[in-house]
Amino acid sequence: CLDVGTVATADDIPAFVEAAWNRTMETDACFFEDVESETKSRNQVGDLVRRYFSETDIAAEKPLAVEKRFEVPLIDPTTGEDFGIPLVGIVDLVLDTEDGPVIVDFKTAASASSNCALQHELQLMAYSYMVREVFGQDESALEIRQLVKTKTPKIVVHRFPPRTDDHFKRFFGIVREYLDCLDRGVFNYRPGFGCQMCDHAGMCSVS
């Protein structure tokens, strides 16, 4: 790793990828069919990181938190109801900007998603709630940065405005329903990959 305050360059990427790959294989090993398959996957990681560096002004970004674990009380801001349990999550990146924090989540994908807002709605709302609780201010934006694993890697950034009262009403309504139905076999609203193929996905969006 580089010293604090040192700006990484594209020349540092191979060593970063190698070190991160080895750490991951030691703690949470993946199994490949053969050495060639592992090498191909590792090279793909390097290609994605190089593409990200080439399209992102790393030096201009000011991180407030990187892969930070947050744990905050789960209290409905509209009613004051205390759910008696914490909300716990690890946020990939929080950036400091003049307009307020920007919450960033990284995703890898085989192709760029056209419906990130719905697919990751609950995650974005949870991150917004935690960041507001920890930093004491509303986020200025939320981003999904997709590292797309096409033959020529590309980076697609989806940017969303701050969460609204309507978002949080729905979020806490869903949390309340989850808790109420925990011991019953009831299907709850749960956005995910399948939303991309649903003809009625638009009915679920928050205006």
Tab-separated table of N, CA and C in Angstrom, residues 116-204:
chain	number	residue	atom	x	y	z
A	116	CYS	N	-30.970	0.869	-12.538
A	116	CYS	CA	-30.254	0.819	-11.259
A	116	CYS	C	-31.062	1.415	-10.118
A	117	ALA	N	-31.826	2.459	-10.402
A	117	ALA	CA	-32.550	3.154	-9.342
A	117	ALA	C	-33.494	2.208	-8.612
A	118	LEU	N	-34.197	1.358	-9.353
A	118	LEU	CA	-35.123	0.419	-8.734
A	118	LEU	C	-34.394	-0.799	-8.179
A	119	GLN	N	-33.445	-1.313	-8.950
A	119	GLN	CA	-32.744	-2.525	-8.549
A	119	GLN	C	-32.035	-2.363	-7.209
A	120	HIS	N	-31.494	-1.176	-6.955
A	120	HIS	CA	-30.718	-0.953	-5.729
A	120	HIS	C	-31.384	0.062	-4.800
A	121	GLU	N	-32.687	0.223	-4.939
A	121	GLU	CA	-33.398	1.245	-4.179
A	121	GLU	C	-33.233	1.097	-2.671
A	122	LEU	N	-33.445	-0.104	-2.153
A	122	LEU	CA	-33.359	-0.295	-0.704
A	122	LEU	C	-31.951	-0.049	-0.190
A	123	GLN	N	-30.963	-0.493	-0.935
A	123	GLN	CA	-29.578	-0.289	-0.527
A	123	GLN	C	-29.245	1.197	-0.486
A	124	LEU	N	-29.663	1.938	-1.500
A	124	LEU	CA	-29.383	3.367	-1.535
A	124	LEU	C	-30.071	4.092	-0.388
A	125	MET	N	-31.310	3.704	-0.079
A	125	MET	CA	-32.022	4.339	1.028
A	125	MET	C	-31.348	4.038	2.361
A	126	ALA	N	-30.907	2.791	2.536
A	126	ALA	CA	-30.231	2.421	3.778
A	126	ALA	C	-28.921	3.192	3.934
A	127	TYR	N	-28.157	3.301	2.853
A	127	TYR	CA	-26.897	4.048	2.906
A	127	TYR	C	-27.153	5.520	3.237
A	128	SER	N	-28.184	6.086	2.596
A	128	SER	CA	-28.513	7.483	2.858
A	128	SER	C	-28.840	7.692	4.332
A	129	TYR	N	-29.642	6.803	4.883
A	129	TYR	CA	-30.029	6.929	6.301
A	129	TYR	C	-28.800	6.853	7.206
A	130	MET	N	-27.911	5.900	6.961
A	130	MET	CA	-26.735	5.740	7.809
A	130	MET	C	-25.798	6.930	7.701
A	131	VAL	N	-25.557	7.399	6.482
A	131	VAL	CA	-24.640	8.519	6.287
A	131	VAL	C	-25.191	9.780	6.951
A	132	ARG	N	-26.478	9.995	6.851
A	132	ARG	CA	-27.082	11.167	7.497
A	132	ARG	C	-26.952	11.088	9.017
A	133	GLU	N	-27.145	9.889	9.552
A	133	GLU	CA	-27.037	9.720	10.993
A	133	GLU	C	-25.601	9.949	11.478
A	134	VAL	N	-24.630	9.472	10.711
A	134	VAL	CA	-23.224	9.542	11.135
A	134	VAL	C	-22.639	10.933	10.917
A	135	PHE	N	-22.923	11.542	9.763
A	135	PHE	CA	-22.282	12.817	9.425
A	135	PHE	C	-23.153	14.024	9.747
A	136	GLY	N	-24.422	13.793	10.089
A	136	GLY	CA	-25.277	14.891	10.504
A	136	GLY	C	-25.695	15.826	9.396
A	137	GLN	N	-25.632	15.379	8.149
A	137	GLN	CA	-26.083	16.204	7.039
A	137	GLN	C	-26.580	15.318	5.907
A	138	ASP	N	-27.465	15.884	5.092
A	138	ASP	CA	-28.005	15.131	3.972
A	138	ASP	C	-26.948	14.957	2.889
A	139	GLU	N	-27.030	13.849	2.189
A	139	GLU	CA	-26.155	13.654	1.034
A	139	GLU	C	-26.563	14.604	-0.094
A	140	SER	N	-25.613	14.964	-0.932
A	140	SER	CA	-25.927	15.807	-2.095
A	140	SER	C	-26.263	14.953	-3.309
A	141	ALA	N	-25.832	13.689	-3.295
A	141	ALA	CA	-26.128	12.785	-4.407
A	141	ALA	C	-25.727	11.373	-4.001
A	142	LEU	N	-26.227	10.420	-4.771
A	142	LEU	CA	-25.833	9.019	-4.625
A	142	LEU	C	-25.423	8.511	-5.996
A	143	GLU	N	-24.435	7.635	-6.019
A	143	GLU	CA	-23.962	7.098	-7.290
A	143	GLU	C	-23.808	5.583	-7.235
A	144	ILE	N	-24.153	4.960	-8.332
A	144	ILE	CA	-23.771	3.576	-8.584
A	144	ILE	C	-22.727	3.621	-9.683
A	145	ARG	N	-21.531	3.185	-9.387
A	145	ARG	CA	-20.473	3.145	-10.400
A	145	ARG	C	-20.295	1.691	-10.831
A	146	GLN	N	-20.722	1.402	-12.047
A	146	GLN	CA	-20.665	0.044	-12.570
A	146	GLN	C	-19.361	-0.186	-13.332
A	147	LEU	N	-18.649	-1.237	-12.951
A	147	LEU	CA	-17.486	-1.688	-13.697
A	147	LEU	C	-17.975	-2.832	-14.580
A	148	VAL	N	-18.128	-2.536	-15.854
A	148	VAL	CA	-18.790	-3.457	-16.775
A	148	VAL	C	-17.752	-4.355	-17.443
A	149	LYS	N	-17.970	-5.672	-17.308
A	149	LYS	CA	-16.981	-6.668	-17.731
A	149	LYS	C	-17.170	-7.073	-19.196
A	150	THR	N	-17.265	-6.095	-20.081
A	150	THR	CA	-17.324	-6.377	-21.508
A	150	THR	C	-15.911	-6.609	-22.028
A	151	LYS	N	-15.802	-7.021	-23.304
A	151	LYS	CA	-14.485	-7.319	-23.864
A	151	LYS	C	-13.550	-6.129	-23.706
A	152	THR	N	-14.078	-4.953	-24.005
A	152	THR	CA	-13.374	-3.714	-23.685
A	152	THR	C	-14.067	-3.137	-22.460
A	153	PRO	N	-13.448	-3.218	-21.285
A	153	PRO	CA	-14.114	-2.786	-20.046
A	153	PRO	C	-14.580	-1.336	-20.134
A	154	LYS	N	-15.685	-1.049	-19.468
A	154	LYS	CA	-16.159	0.331	-19.422
A	154	LYS	C	-16.728	0.634	-18.046
A	155	ILE	N	-16.771	1.914	-17.730
A	155	ILE	CA	-17.292	2.385	-16.457
A	155	ILE	C	-18.560	3.192	-16.736
A	156	VAL	N	-19.642	2.812	-16.096
A	156	VAL	CA	-20.911	3.521	-16.258
A	156	VAL	C	-21.322	4.060	-14.892
A	157	VAL	N	-21.531	5.372	-14.820
A	157	VAL	CA	-21.903	6.016	-13.558
A	157	VAL	C	-23.372	6.414	-13.602
A	158	HIS	N	-24.144	5.907	-12.637
A	158	HIS	CA	-25.546	6.281	-12.489
A	158	HIS	C	-25.633	7.204	-11.277
A	159	ARG	N	-26.121	8.417	-11.480
A	159	ARG	CA	-26.170	9.407	-10.394
A	159	ARG	C	-27.626	9.721	-10.041
A	160	PHE	N	-27.905	9.759	-8.745
A	160	PHE	CA	-29.265	9.961	-8.278
A	160	PHE	C	-29.307	11.115	-7.275
A	161	PRO	N	-30.446	11.818	-7.199
A	161	PRO	CA	-30.575	12.928	-6.242
A	161	PRO	C	-30.725	12.409	-4.813
A	162	PRO	N	-30.634	13.302	-3.827
A	162	PRO	CA	-30.797	12.887	-2.424
A	162	PRO	C	-32.139	12.197	-2.207
A	163	ARG	N	-32.169	11.312	-1.199
A	163	ARG	CA	-33.412	10.622	-0.874
A	163	ARG	C	-34.413	11.615	-0.261
A	164	THR	N	-35.683	11.371	-0.522
A	164	THR	CA	-36.746	12.260	-0.063
A	164	THR	C	-37.514	11.635	1.099
A	165	ASP	N	-38.443	12.412	1.668
A	165	ASP	CA	-39.302	11.872	2.733
A	165	ASP	C	-40.091	10.667	2.226
A	166	ASP	N	-40.520	10.721	0.966
A	166	ASP	CA	-41.271	9.594	0.400
A	166	ASP	C	-40.423	8.323	0.367
A	167	HIS	N	-39.141	8.478	0.034
A	167	HIS	CA	-38.246	7.326	0.039
A	167	HIS	C	-38.165	6.707	1.433
A	168	PHE	N	-37.989	7.565	2.452
A	168	PHE	CA	-37.828	7.039	3.805
A	168	PHE	C	-39.125	6.470	4.367
A	169	LYS	N	-40.268	7.046	3.985
A	169	LYS	CA	-41.552	6.468	4.399
A	169	LYS	C	-41.666	5.046	3.859
A	170	ARG	N	-41.276	4.884	2.613
A	170	ARG	CA	-41.364	3.550	2.027
A	170	ARG	C	-40.334	2.616	2.668
A	171	PHE	N	-39.124	3.103	2.856
A	171	PHE	CA	-38.066	2.274	3.438
A	171	PHE	C	-38.486	1.737	4.802
A	172	PHE	N	-38.970	2.623	5.681
A	172	PHE	CA	-39.338	2.179	7.018
A	172	PHE	C	-40.626	1.361	7.008
A	173	GLY	N	-41.475	1.606	6.025
A	173	GLY	CA	-42.637	0.750	5.876
A	173	GLY	C	-42.237	-0.666	5.519
A	174	ILE	N	-41.231	-0.790	4.667
A	174	ILE	CA	-40.729	-2.112	4.267
A	174	ILE	C	-40.037	-2.797	5.446
A	175	VAL	N	-39.222	-2.039	6.181
A	175	VAL	CA	-38.552	-2.601	7.360
A	175	VAL	C	-39.591	-3.097	8.368
A	176	ARG	N	-40.614	-2.291	8.580
A	176	ARG	CA	-41.663	-2.664	9.527
A	176	ARG	C	-42.356	-3.953	9.072
A	177	GLU	N	-42.625	-4.042	7.784
A	177	GLU	CA	-43.281	-5.241	7.257
A	177	GLU	C	-42.374	-6.456	7.391
A	178	TYR	N	-41.077	-6.294	7.098
A	178	TYR	CA	-40.132	-7.403	7.253
A	178	TYR	C	-40.161	-7.943	8.680
A	179	LEU	N	-40.114	-7.035	9.633
A	179	LEU	CA	-40.076	-7.461	11.026
A	179	LEU	C	-41.390	-8.133	11.433
A	180	ASP	N	-42.506	-7.560	10.977
A	180	ASP	CA	-43.809	-8.129	11.312
A	180	ASP	C	-44.007	-9.515	10.697
A	181	CYS	N	-43.389	-9.724	9.528
A	181	CYS	CA	-43.597	-10.980	8.799
A	181	CYS	C	-42.429	-11.960	8.943
A	182	LEU	N	-41.510	-11.650	9.848
A	182	LEU	CA	-40.288	-12.443	9.955
A	182	LEU	C	-40.574	-13.920	10.183
A	183	ASP	N	-41.576	-14.208	10.978
A	183	ASP	CA	-41.874	-15.596	11.319
A	183	ASP	C	-42.985	-16.204	10.464
A	184	ARG	N	-43.365	-15.470	9.405
A	184	ARG	CA	-44.414	-15.984	8.521
A	184	ARG	C	-43.878	-16.120	7.100
A	185	GLY	N	-44.418	-16.989	6.338
A	185	GLY	CA	-43.978	-17.175	4.958
A	185	GLY	C	-44.635	-16.204	4.015
A	186	VAL	N	-44.375	-14.925	4.200
A	186	VAL	CA	-45.003	-13.889	3.392
A	186	VAL	C	-43.943	-13.275	2.475
A	187	PHE	N	-44.288	-13.106	1.194
A	187	PHE	CA	-43.360	-12.481	0.256
A	187	PHE	C	-43.458	-10.970	0.392
A	188	ASN	N	-42.317	-10.318	0.553
A	188	ASN	CA	-42.251	-8.866	0.701
A	188	ASN	C	-41.650	-8.221	-0.542
A	189	TYR	N	-41.920	-6.937	-0.681
A	189	TYR	CA	-41.310	-6.158	-1.763
A	189	TYR	C	-39.799	-6.252	-1.638
A	190	ARG	N	-39.163	-6.711	-2.697
A	190	ARG	CA	-37.725	-6.950	-2.624
A	190	ARG	C	-37.088	-6.713	-3.991
A	191	PRO	N	-36.759	-5.458	-4.318
A	191	PRO	CA	-36.190	-5.172	-5.635
A	191	PRO	C	-34.855	-5.865	-5.824
A	192	GLY	N	-34.609	-6.299	-7.045
A	192	GLY	CA	-33.362	-6.991	-7.345
A	192	GLY	C	-33.171	-7.152	-8.836
A	193	PHE	N	-32.342	-8.114	-9.203
A	193	PHE	CA	-31.984	-8.315	-10.609
A	193	PHE	C	-33.213	-8.564	-11.485
A	194	GLY	N	-34.188	-9.297	-10.938
A	194	GLY	CA	-35.374	-9.629	-11.718
A	194	GLY	C	-36.184	-8.422	-12.148
A	195	CYS	N	-36.020	-7.294	-11.452
A	195	CYS	CA	-36.765	-6.087	-11.806
A	195	CYS	C	-36.457	-5.632	-13.231
A	196	GLN	N	-35.267	-5.944	-13.709
A	196	GLN	CA	-34.878	-5.525	-15.052
A	196	GLN	C	-35.718	-6.201	-16.126
A	197	MET	N	-36.307	-7.349	-15.798
A	197	MET	CA	-37.066	-8.100	-16.784
A	197	MET	C	-38.568	-8.064	-16.522
A	198	CYS	N	-38.990	-7.216	-15.579
A	198	CYS	CA	-40.401	-7.153	-15.201
A	198	CYS	C	-41.123	-6.092	-16.030
A	199	ASP	N	-42.236	-6.455	-16.647
A	199	ASP	CA	-43.010	-5.515	-17.453
A	199	ASP	C	-43.695	-4.448	-16.611
A	200	HIS	N	-43.769	-4.663	-15.303
A	200	HIS	CA	-44.488	-3.748	-14.430
A	200	HIS	C	-43.562	-3.030	-13.451
A	201	ALA	N	-42.270	-3.013	-13.746
A	201	ALA	CA	-41.299	-2.421	-12.822
A	201	ALA	C	-41.593	-0.946	-12.566
A	202	GLY	N	-42.148	-0.259	-13.568
A	202	GLY	CA	-42.430	1.168	-13.398
A	202	GLY	C	-43.435	1.471	-12.317
A	203	MET	N	-44.272	0.491	-11.982
A	203	MET	CA	-45.282	0.693	-10.946
A	203	MET	C	-44.654	0.787	-9.564
A	204	CYS	N	-43.416	0.344	-9.427
A	204	CYS	CA	-42.774	0.297	-8.112
A	204	CYS	C	-41.943	1.532	-7.802
